[in-house]
XYZ file of C-alpha atoms in Angstrom:
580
model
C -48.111 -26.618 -3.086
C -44.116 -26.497 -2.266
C -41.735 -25.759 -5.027
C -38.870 -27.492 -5.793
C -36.774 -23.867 -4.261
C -38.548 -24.465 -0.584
C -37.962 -27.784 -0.549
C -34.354 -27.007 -0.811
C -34.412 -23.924 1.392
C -35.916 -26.298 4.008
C -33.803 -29.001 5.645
C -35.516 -32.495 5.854
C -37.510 -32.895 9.064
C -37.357 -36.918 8.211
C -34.411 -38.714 7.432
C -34.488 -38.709 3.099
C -32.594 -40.317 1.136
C -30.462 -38.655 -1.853
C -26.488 -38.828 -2.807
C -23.205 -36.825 -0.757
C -22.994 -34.780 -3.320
C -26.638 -32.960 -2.433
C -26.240 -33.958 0.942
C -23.109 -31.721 0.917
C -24.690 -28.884 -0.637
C -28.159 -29.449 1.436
C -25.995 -29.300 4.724
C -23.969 -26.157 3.523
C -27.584 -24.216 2.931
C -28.082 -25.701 6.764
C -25.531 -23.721 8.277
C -26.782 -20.346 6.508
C -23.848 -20.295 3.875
C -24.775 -17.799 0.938
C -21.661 -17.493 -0.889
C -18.783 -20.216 -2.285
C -16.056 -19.372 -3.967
C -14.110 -21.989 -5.560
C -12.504 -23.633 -9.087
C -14.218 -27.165 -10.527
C -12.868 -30.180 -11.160
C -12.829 -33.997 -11.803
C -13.059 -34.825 -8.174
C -15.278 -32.471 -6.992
C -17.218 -32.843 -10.363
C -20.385 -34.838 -8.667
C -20.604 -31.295 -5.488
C -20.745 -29.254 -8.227
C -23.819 -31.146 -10.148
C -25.137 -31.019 -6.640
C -24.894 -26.740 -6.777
C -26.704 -26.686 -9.845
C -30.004 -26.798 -8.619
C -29.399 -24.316 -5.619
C -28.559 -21.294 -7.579
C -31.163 -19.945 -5.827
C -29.867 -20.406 -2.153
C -26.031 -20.209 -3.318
C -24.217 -17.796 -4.853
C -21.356 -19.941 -6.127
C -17.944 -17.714 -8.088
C -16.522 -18.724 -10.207
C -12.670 -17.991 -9.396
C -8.982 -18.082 -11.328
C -6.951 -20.003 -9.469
C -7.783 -21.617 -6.047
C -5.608 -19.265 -3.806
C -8.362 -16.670 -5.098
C -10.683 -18.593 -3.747
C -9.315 -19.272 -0.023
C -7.869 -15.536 -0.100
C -11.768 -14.478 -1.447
C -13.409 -16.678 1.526
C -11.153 -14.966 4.053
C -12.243 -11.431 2.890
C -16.014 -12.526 3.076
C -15.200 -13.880 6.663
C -13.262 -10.524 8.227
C -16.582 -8.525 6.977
C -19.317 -10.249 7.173
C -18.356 -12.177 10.423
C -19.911 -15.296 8.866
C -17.549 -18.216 7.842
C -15.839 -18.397 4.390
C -16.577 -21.094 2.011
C -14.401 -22.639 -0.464
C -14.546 -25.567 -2.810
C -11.547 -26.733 -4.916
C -10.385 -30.233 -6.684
C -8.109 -32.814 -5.556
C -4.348 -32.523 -6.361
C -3.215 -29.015 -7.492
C -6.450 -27.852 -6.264
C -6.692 -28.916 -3.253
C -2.067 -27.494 -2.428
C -3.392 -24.292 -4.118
C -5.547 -23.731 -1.526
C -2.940 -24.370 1.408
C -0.932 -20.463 1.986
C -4.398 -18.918 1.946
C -5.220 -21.749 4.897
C -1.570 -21.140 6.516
C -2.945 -17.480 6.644
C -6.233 -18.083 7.836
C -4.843 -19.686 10.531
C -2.321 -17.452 11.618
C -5.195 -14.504 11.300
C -7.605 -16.576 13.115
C -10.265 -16.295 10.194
C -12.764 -18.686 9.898
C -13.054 -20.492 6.818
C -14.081 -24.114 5.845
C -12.615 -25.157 2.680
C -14.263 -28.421 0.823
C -11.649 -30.594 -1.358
C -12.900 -33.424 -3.620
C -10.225 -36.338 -3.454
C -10.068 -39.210 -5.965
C -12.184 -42.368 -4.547
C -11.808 -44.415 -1.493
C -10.259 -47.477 -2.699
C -7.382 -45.267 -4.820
C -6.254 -43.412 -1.397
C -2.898 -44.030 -1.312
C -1.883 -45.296 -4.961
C -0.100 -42.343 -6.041
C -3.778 -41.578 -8.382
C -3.739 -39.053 -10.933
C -4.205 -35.558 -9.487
C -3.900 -37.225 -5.665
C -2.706 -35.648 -2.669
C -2.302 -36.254 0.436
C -4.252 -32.749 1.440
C -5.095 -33.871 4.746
C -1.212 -34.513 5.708
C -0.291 -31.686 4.296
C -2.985 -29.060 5.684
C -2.458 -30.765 9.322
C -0.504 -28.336 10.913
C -2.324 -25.150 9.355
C -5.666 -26.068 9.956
C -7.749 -26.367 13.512
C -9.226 -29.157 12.616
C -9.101 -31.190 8.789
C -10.789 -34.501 8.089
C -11.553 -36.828 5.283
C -14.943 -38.042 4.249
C -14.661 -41.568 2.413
C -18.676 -42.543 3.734
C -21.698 -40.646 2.480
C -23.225 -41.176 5.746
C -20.313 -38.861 7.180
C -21.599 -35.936 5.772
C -24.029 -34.236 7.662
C -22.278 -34.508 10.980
C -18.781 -33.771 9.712
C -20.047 -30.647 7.800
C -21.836 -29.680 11.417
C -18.487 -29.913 13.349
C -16.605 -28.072 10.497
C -18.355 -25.350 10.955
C -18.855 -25.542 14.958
C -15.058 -25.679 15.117
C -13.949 -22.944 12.310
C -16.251 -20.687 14.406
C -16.298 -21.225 17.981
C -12.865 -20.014 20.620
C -10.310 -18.765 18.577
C -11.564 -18.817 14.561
C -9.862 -20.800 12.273
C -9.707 -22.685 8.932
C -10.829 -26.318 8.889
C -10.653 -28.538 5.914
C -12.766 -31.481 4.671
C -11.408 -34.029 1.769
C -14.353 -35.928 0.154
C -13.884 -38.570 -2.218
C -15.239 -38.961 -4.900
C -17.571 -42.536 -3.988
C -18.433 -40.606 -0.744
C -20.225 -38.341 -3.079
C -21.793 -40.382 -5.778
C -23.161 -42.740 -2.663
C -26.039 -42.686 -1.521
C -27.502 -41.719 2.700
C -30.998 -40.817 4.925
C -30.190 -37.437 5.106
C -30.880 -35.600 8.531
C -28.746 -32.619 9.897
C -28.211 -31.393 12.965
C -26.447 -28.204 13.823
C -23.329 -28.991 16.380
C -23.119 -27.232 19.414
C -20.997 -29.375 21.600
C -17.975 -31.517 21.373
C -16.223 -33.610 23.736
C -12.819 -32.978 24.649
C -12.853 -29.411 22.872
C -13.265 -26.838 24.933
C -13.443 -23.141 22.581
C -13.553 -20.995 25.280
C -13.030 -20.920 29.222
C -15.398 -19.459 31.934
C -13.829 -16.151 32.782
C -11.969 -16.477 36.381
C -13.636 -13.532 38.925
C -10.851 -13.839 41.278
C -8.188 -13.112 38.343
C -9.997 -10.125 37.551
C -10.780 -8.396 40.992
C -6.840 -9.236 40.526
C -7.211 -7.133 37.577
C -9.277 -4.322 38.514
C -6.799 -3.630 41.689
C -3.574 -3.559 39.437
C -5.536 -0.818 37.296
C -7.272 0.725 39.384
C -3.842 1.802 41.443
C -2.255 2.554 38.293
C -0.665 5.588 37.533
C 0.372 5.108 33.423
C -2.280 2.411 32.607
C -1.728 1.527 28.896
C -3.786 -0.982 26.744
C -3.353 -2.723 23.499
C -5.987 -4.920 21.355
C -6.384 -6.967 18.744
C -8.389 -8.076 16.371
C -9.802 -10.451 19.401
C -12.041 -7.746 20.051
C -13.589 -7.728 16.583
C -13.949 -11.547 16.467
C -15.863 -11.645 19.947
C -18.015 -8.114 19.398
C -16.607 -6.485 21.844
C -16.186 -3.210 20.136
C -18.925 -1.519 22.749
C -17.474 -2.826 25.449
C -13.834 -1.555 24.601
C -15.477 1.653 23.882
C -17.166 1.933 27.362
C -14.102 0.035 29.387
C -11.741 3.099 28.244
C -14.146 5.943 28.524
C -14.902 5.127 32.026
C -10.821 4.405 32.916
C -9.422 7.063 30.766
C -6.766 4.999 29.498
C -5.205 5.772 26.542
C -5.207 2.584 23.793
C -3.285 1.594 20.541
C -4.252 -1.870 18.033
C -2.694 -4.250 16.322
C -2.629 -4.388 12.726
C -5.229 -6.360 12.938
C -7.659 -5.010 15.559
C -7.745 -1.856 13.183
C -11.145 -0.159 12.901
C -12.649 -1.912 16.406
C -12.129 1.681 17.500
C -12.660 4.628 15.513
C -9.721 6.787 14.362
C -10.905 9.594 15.705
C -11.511 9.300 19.246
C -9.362 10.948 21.636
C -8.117 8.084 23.397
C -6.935 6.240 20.205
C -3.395 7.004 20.171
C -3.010 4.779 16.589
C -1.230 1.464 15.689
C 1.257 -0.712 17.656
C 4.329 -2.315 15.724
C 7.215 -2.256 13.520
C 5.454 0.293 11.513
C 3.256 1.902 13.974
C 2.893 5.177 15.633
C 5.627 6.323 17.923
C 3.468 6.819 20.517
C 1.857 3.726 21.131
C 5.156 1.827 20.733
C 7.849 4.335 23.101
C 5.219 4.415 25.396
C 5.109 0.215 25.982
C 8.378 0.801 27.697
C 7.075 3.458 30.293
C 3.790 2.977 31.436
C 2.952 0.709 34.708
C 0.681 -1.506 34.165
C -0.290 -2.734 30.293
C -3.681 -4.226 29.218
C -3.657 -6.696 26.045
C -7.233 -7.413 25.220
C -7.310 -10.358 22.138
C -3.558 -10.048 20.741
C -0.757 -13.093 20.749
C 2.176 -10.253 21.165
C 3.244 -11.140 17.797
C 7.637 -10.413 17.213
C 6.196 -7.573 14.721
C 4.442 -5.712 17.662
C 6.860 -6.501 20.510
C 10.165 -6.165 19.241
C 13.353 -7.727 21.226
C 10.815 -9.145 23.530
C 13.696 -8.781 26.299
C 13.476 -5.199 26.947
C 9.344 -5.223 26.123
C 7.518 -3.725 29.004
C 9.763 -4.773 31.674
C 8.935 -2.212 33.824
C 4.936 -2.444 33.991
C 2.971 -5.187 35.101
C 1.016 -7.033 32.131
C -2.573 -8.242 32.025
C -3.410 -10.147 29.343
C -6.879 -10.990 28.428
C -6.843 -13.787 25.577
C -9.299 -16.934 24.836
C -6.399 -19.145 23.106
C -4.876 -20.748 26.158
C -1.613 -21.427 23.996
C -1.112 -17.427 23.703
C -0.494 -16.876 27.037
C 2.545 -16.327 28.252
C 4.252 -17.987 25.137
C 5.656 -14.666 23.843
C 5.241 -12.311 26.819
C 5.580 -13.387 30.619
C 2.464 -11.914 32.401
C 1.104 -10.942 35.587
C -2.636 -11.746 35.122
C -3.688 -13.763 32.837
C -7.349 -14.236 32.360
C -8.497 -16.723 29.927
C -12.052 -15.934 28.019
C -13.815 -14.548 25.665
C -12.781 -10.557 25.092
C -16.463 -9.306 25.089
C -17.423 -10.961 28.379
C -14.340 -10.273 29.852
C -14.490 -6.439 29.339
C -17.974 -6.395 30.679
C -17.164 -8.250 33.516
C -14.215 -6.236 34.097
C -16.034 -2.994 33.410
C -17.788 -3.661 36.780
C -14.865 -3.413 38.756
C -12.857 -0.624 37.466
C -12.768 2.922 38.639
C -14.181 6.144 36.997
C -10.905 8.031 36.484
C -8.576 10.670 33.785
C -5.417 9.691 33.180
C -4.604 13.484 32.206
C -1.443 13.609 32.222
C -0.201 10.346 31.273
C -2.288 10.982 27.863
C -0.719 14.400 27.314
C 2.530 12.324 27.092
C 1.108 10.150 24.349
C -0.588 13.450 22.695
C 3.258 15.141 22.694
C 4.873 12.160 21.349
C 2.100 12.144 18.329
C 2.681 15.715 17.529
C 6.613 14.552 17.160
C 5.553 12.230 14.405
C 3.014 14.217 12.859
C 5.537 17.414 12.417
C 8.425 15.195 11.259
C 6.281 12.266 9.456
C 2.673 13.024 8.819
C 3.226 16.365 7.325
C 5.590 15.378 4.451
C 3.450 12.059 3.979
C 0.032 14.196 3.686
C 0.984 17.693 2.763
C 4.236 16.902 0.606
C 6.379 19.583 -0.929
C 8.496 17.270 -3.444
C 7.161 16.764 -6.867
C 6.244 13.239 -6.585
C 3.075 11.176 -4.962
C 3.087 9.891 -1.594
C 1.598 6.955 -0.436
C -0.327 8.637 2.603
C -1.465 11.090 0.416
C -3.563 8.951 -1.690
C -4.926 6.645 0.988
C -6.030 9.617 2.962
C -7.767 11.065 -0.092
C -9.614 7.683 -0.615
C -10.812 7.581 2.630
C -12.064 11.556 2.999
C -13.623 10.757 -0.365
C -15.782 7.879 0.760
C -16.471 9.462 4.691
C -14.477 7.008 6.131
C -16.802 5.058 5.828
C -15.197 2.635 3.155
C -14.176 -1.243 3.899
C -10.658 -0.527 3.154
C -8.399 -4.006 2.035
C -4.588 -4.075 1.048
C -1.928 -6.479 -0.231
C 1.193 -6.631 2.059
C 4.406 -4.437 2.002
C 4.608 -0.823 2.009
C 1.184 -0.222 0.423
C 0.030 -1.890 3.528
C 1.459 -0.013 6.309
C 0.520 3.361 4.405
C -2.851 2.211 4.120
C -2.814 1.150 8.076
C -1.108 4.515 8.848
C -3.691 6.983 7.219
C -6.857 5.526 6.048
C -9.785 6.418 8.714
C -12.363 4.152 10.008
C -15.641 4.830 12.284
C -17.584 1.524 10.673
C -16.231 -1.622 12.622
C -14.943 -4.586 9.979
C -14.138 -2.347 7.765
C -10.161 -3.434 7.322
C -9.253 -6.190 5.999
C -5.397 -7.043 5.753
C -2.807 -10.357 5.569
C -1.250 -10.219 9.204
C 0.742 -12.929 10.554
C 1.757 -14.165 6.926
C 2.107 -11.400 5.225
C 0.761 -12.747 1.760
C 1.694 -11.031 -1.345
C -1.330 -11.607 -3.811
C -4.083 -11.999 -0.806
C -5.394 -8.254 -1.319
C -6.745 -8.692 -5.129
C -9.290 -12.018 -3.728
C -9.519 -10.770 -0.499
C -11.169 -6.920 -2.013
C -13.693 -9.376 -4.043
C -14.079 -11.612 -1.118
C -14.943 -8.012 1.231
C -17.500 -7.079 -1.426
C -19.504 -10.410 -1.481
C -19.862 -10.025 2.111
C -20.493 -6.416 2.314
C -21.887 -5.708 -1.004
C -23.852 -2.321 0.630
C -20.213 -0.236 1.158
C -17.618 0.947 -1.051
C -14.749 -1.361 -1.502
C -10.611 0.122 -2.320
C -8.058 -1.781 -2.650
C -4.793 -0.573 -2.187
C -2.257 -3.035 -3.707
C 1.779 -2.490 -4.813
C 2.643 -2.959 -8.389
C 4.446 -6.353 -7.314
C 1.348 -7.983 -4.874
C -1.238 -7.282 -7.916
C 1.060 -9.423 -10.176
C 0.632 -12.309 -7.722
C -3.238 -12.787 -7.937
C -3.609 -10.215 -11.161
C -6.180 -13.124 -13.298
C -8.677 -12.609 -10.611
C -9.156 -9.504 -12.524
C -11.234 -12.023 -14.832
C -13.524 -12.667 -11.817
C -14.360 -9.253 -11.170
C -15.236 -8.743 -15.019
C -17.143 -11.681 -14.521
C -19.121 -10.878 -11.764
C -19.236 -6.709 -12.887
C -17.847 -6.126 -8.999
C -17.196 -2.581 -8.075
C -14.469 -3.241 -5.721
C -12.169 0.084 -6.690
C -8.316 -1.359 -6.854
C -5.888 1.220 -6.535
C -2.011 0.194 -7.431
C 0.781 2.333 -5.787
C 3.358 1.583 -8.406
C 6.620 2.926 -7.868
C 8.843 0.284 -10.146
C 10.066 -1.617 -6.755
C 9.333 -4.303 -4.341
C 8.919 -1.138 -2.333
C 8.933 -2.716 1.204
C 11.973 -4.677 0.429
C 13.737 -1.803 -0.962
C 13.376 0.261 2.123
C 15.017 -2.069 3.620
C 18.007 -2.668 1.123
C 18.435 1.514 1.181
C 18.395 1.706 4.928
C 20.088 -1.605 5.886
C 21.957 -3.090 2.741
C 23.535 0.590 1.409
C 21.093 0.342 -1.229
C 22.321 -2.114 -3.178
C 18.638 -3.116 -4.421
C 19.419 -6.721 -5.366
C 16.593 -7.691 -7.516
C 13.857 -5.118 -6.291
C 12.660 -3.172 -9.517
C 10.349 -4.804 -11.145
C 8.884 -4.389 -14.580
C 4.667 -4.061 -14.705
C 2.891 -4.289 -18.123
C 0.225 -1.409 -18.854
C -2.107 -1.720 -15.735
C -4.863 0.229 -17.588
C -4.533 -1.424 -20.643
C -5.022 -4.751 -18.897
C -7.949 -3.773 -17.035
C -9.378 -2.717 -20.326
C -8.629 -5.882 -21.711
C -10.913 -7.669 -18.893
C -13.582 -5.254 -19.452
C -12.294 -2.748 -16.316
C -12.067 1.148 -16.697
C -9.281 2.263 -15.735
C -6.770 5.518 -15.817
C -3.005 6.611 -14.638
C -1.681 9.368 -12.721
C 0.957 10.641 -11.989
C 0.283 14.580 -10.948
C -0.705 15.740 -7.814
C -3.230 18.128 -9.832
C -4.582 14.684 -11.363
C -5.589 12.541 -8.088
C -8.436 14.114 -6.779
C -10.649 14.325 -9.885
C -9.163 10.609 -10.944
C -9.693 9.194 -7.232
C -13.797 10.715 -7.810
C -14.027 9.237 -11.024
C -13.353 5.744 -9.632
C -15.503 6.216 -6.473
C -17.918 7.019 -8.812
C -18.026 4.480 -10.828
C -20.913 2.138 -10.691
C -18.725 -1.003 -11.523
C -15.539 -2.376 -10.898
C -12.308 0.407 -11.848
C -8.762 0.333 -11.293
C -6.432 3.549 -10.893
C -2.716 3.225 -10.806
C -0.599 5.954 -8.901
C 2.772 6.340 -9.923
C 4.389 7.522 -6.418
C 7.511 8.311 -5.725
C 10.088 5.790 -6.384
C 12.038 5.657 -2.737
C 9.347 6.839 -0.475
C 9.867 5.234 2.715
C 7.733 4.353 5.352
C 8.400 6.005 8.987
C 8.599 5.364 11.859
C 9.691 2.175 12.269
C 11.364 -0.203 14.941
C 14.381 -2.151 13.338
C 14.025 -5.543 13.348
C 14.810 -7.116 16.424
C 15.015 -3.802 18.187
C 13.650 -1.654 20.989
C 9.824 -0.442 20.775
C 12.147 2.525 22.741
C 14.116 3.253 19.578
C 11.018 3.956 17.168
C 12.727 5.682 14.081
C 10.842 8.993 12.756
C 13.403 8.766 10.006
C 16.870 7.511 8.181
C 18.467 10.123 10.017
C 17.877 8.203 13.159
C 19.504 5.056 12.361
């Protein structure tokens, strides 16, 4: 006898009959989709009756505002691998959802987000809560479309996810009105593996890399950067076995942190405006430079007029639009990051770069005795930032899926939290969203419920997305949030004391009682401020067997070094306001 459970579990071998609305939810099961995070309403009423009867097969939460949704999806995506889900309403629903899609985008993280929209025959007539969500999300999304036919469903849902997947990841977005769903259809679906005209990824050239393979093979400073290309593809092995056998020292984006782990030799840290000093002075004097699956975003380059000039630039990228559009190159080689390692692998030489890494190992010993030191092993009174990231992350082996907001808590977290787990980072890059890190934690922990989860979020970013709180009660999370409050936009700040003779226009902010408000939702929670305090508080959370939330009081101006000035020279890398 089959329950009513398998018969859901199973898609229809036979075309059957039912409404959108469980044809929506029947094609979502389809495509392997355990998770949905979203907010009800009026339009998207009929999906949600639909989701009733697969609580079995889909684990649907229950969110506080729709950016906590998209933001949440995104989180699940950049762990798990799989695609994020989100469902929202039509209207204010639907534009709630649209910076977490603009930052999806720019991120490259997959994501297929489901609006309802009011019925066919009101399109257009200015309808209560109607938007125009496919105008709107058209230049933020890879591909958006808008379901007014039942029948529509099952093929649209199969490109959706084909496209937010395949090539380059990205959002895509499908409006369904409300008839679409209360109609009726023979339901049948079909996974899609093909479609005409799009073409996600490019057969890897052999000629362009023998062109390659010469150019590093005669190299005598061979240098490469990666992004978070080589997470998206897999290609984490083959990165690791590409530089072992060249000896070539390497440095990531923000994003393409923890493809490598911290630790090994040849990991000279992070690129960009916050990076190490190493991996950004030395763009400007080796020979030849290697960027595996990064766009050579302004934040990593600089003035792009005196970036690399002297060295001739490989770039290995599967988004034809990236290349060359920031960074003129020498060979480019369009394809897939994983295959094009391996292929690439073949045709490089065994070889130690000796001395060209001792200058990279020199240059990090100049930041870690003028930087690191006072950020880890500080002699002033008051909390660092790197010291209680590093703490976290020797707590939990380094083996914790670490996720921040954006702004100084950010780059301290980038700076000194460890990785040897791949996916285990999870950030806002190209956007740089305030409020993302709060979703995005609960997001991580859905998709990797089996590892620890901290949060490290400023006192300003937490006020952005702060009712998700609610949805963590709700759902007795343990994702561990830990606020580095120092009373101050702190990124901002910096900025205004090193640039605008700090005249801190509108940068302290007031926060209520963080602990208090946890406790409100049902969170544990406790402040420090000691150095004596940290350790035993940081254990207590890690401990915990639910969610808890710990807020540092750091010190109030502690800045984040190095960094390259905007619109300056990955030359000039400041180890400190002294410099400038």
């Amino acid at each position: 006898m089959t329950t009513k459970n398998e018969k859901i579990k199973n898609s229809p071998k036979e075309p059957v009959e039912m409404s959108g609305s469980e044809a929506m939810i029947r094609s979502l099961v389809a495509e392997g989709v355990d998770t949905i995070f979203g907010y009800p309403g009026g339009a998207i009423m009929p999906i949600y009756d639909a989701l009733y009867d697969f609580g079995h097969h889909v684990k649907h939460v229950l969110v506080r505002h729709e950016q906590g949704a998209i933001h949440a999806a995104q989180g699940y995506a950049r762990v798990s691998g799989k695609v994020g889900v989100c469902f929202a309403t039509s209207g204010p629903g639907a534009t709630n959802l649209i910076t977490g899609i603009a930052d999806a985008m720019i991120d490259s993280t997959p994501i297929v987000c489901i609006t309802g929209q009011v019925t066919s025959g009101l399109l257009g007539t200015d309808a209560f809560q109607e938007s125009d969500v496919i105008g709107i999300s058209m230049p933020i999304t890879k591909w958006n479309y808008q379901i007014t036919s039942p029948e529509e469903i099952p093929e649209a849902i199969a490109k959706a996810f084909y496209i937010a997947a395949s090539g380059r990841p990205g959002p895509v977005l499908i409006d369904i009105t409300k008839d679409a769903q209360f109609g009726k259809l023979n339901f049948l679906y079909e996974k899609c593996t093909k479609i005409r005209s799009y073409v996600p990824e490019f057969p890897t050239d052999k000629k362009l890399l023998k062109k390659a393979a010469d150019l590093i093979n005669e190299a005598k400073k061979p240098y490469l950067i990666y992004g978070q290309g080589i997470l998206l593809s897999g290609a984490e092995k083959e990165l690791l076995s590409f530089i072992e056998k060249t000896g070539i020292p390497v440095a990531s984006t923000l994003l393409g942190i923890s493809a490598l782990q911290s630790d090994h030799p040849l990991n000279m840290g992070m690129l960009g405006m916050h990076g190490n000093y190493a991996p950004n002075i030395k763009t400007n004097e080796c020979d030849v430079l290697i960027a595996i699956g990064m766009r050579f975003d302004d934040r990593v380059t600089g003035n792009i007029n005196t970036y690399a000039k002297q060295a001739k630039v490989i770039h290995i990228e599967i988004d034809p639009a990236e290349i060359d559009k920031n960074i003129k190159t020498d060979v480019a080689i369009l394809g897939d990051a994983k295959h094009s390692i391996r292929l690439l692998n073949t045709l490089v030489e065994e070889k130690k770069h000796t001395l060209w890494v001792n200058e990279f190992l020199q240059a990090k010993q100049k930041e870690h005795d003028k930087v690191i030191v006072n950020d880890l092993t500080p002699t002033k009174p008051g909390l660092t930032m790197g010291e209680v990231v590093r703490l976290s992350t020797n707590l939990t082996d380094n083996k914790a899926v670490i996720v921040t907001d954006v702004g100084q808590n950010q780059m301290a977290a980038a700076r000194y939290a460890r990785f040897n787990q791949s996916r285990s980072w999870v950030t806002s890059g190209g956007l740089g969203t305030m409020g993302f890190g709060l979703p995005a934690a609960m997001g991580a922990k859905f998709g990797a419920p089996e590892k620890e989860v901290i949060l490290f979020v400023g006192d300003g970013g937490i006020q952005m997305t702060i009712q998700e709180l609610g949805t963590i009660s709700q759902e007795n999370l343990p994702v561990k949030i830990v606020i580095l409050n120092n009373d101050f936009l702190g990124m901002v700040r910096q900025w205004q004391e090193l640039f605008f003779e700090k005249r801190y226009s509108f940068t302290e902010i007031t926060s209520p009682d963080f602990v208090k408000l946890a406790e409100a939702y049902g969170i544990p929670g406790a402040s420090v401020s000691d150095r004596k305090d940290l350790e035993p508080a940081m254990k207590e959370m890690i401990n915990a067997k639910g969610p808890y939330l710990l807020e540092v009081k750091i010190e109030q101006e502690d800045n984040i070094f190095p960094m390259v000035p905007a619109g300056g020279t990955v030359s000039r890398c400041l180890l400190g306001a002294d410099e400038l």
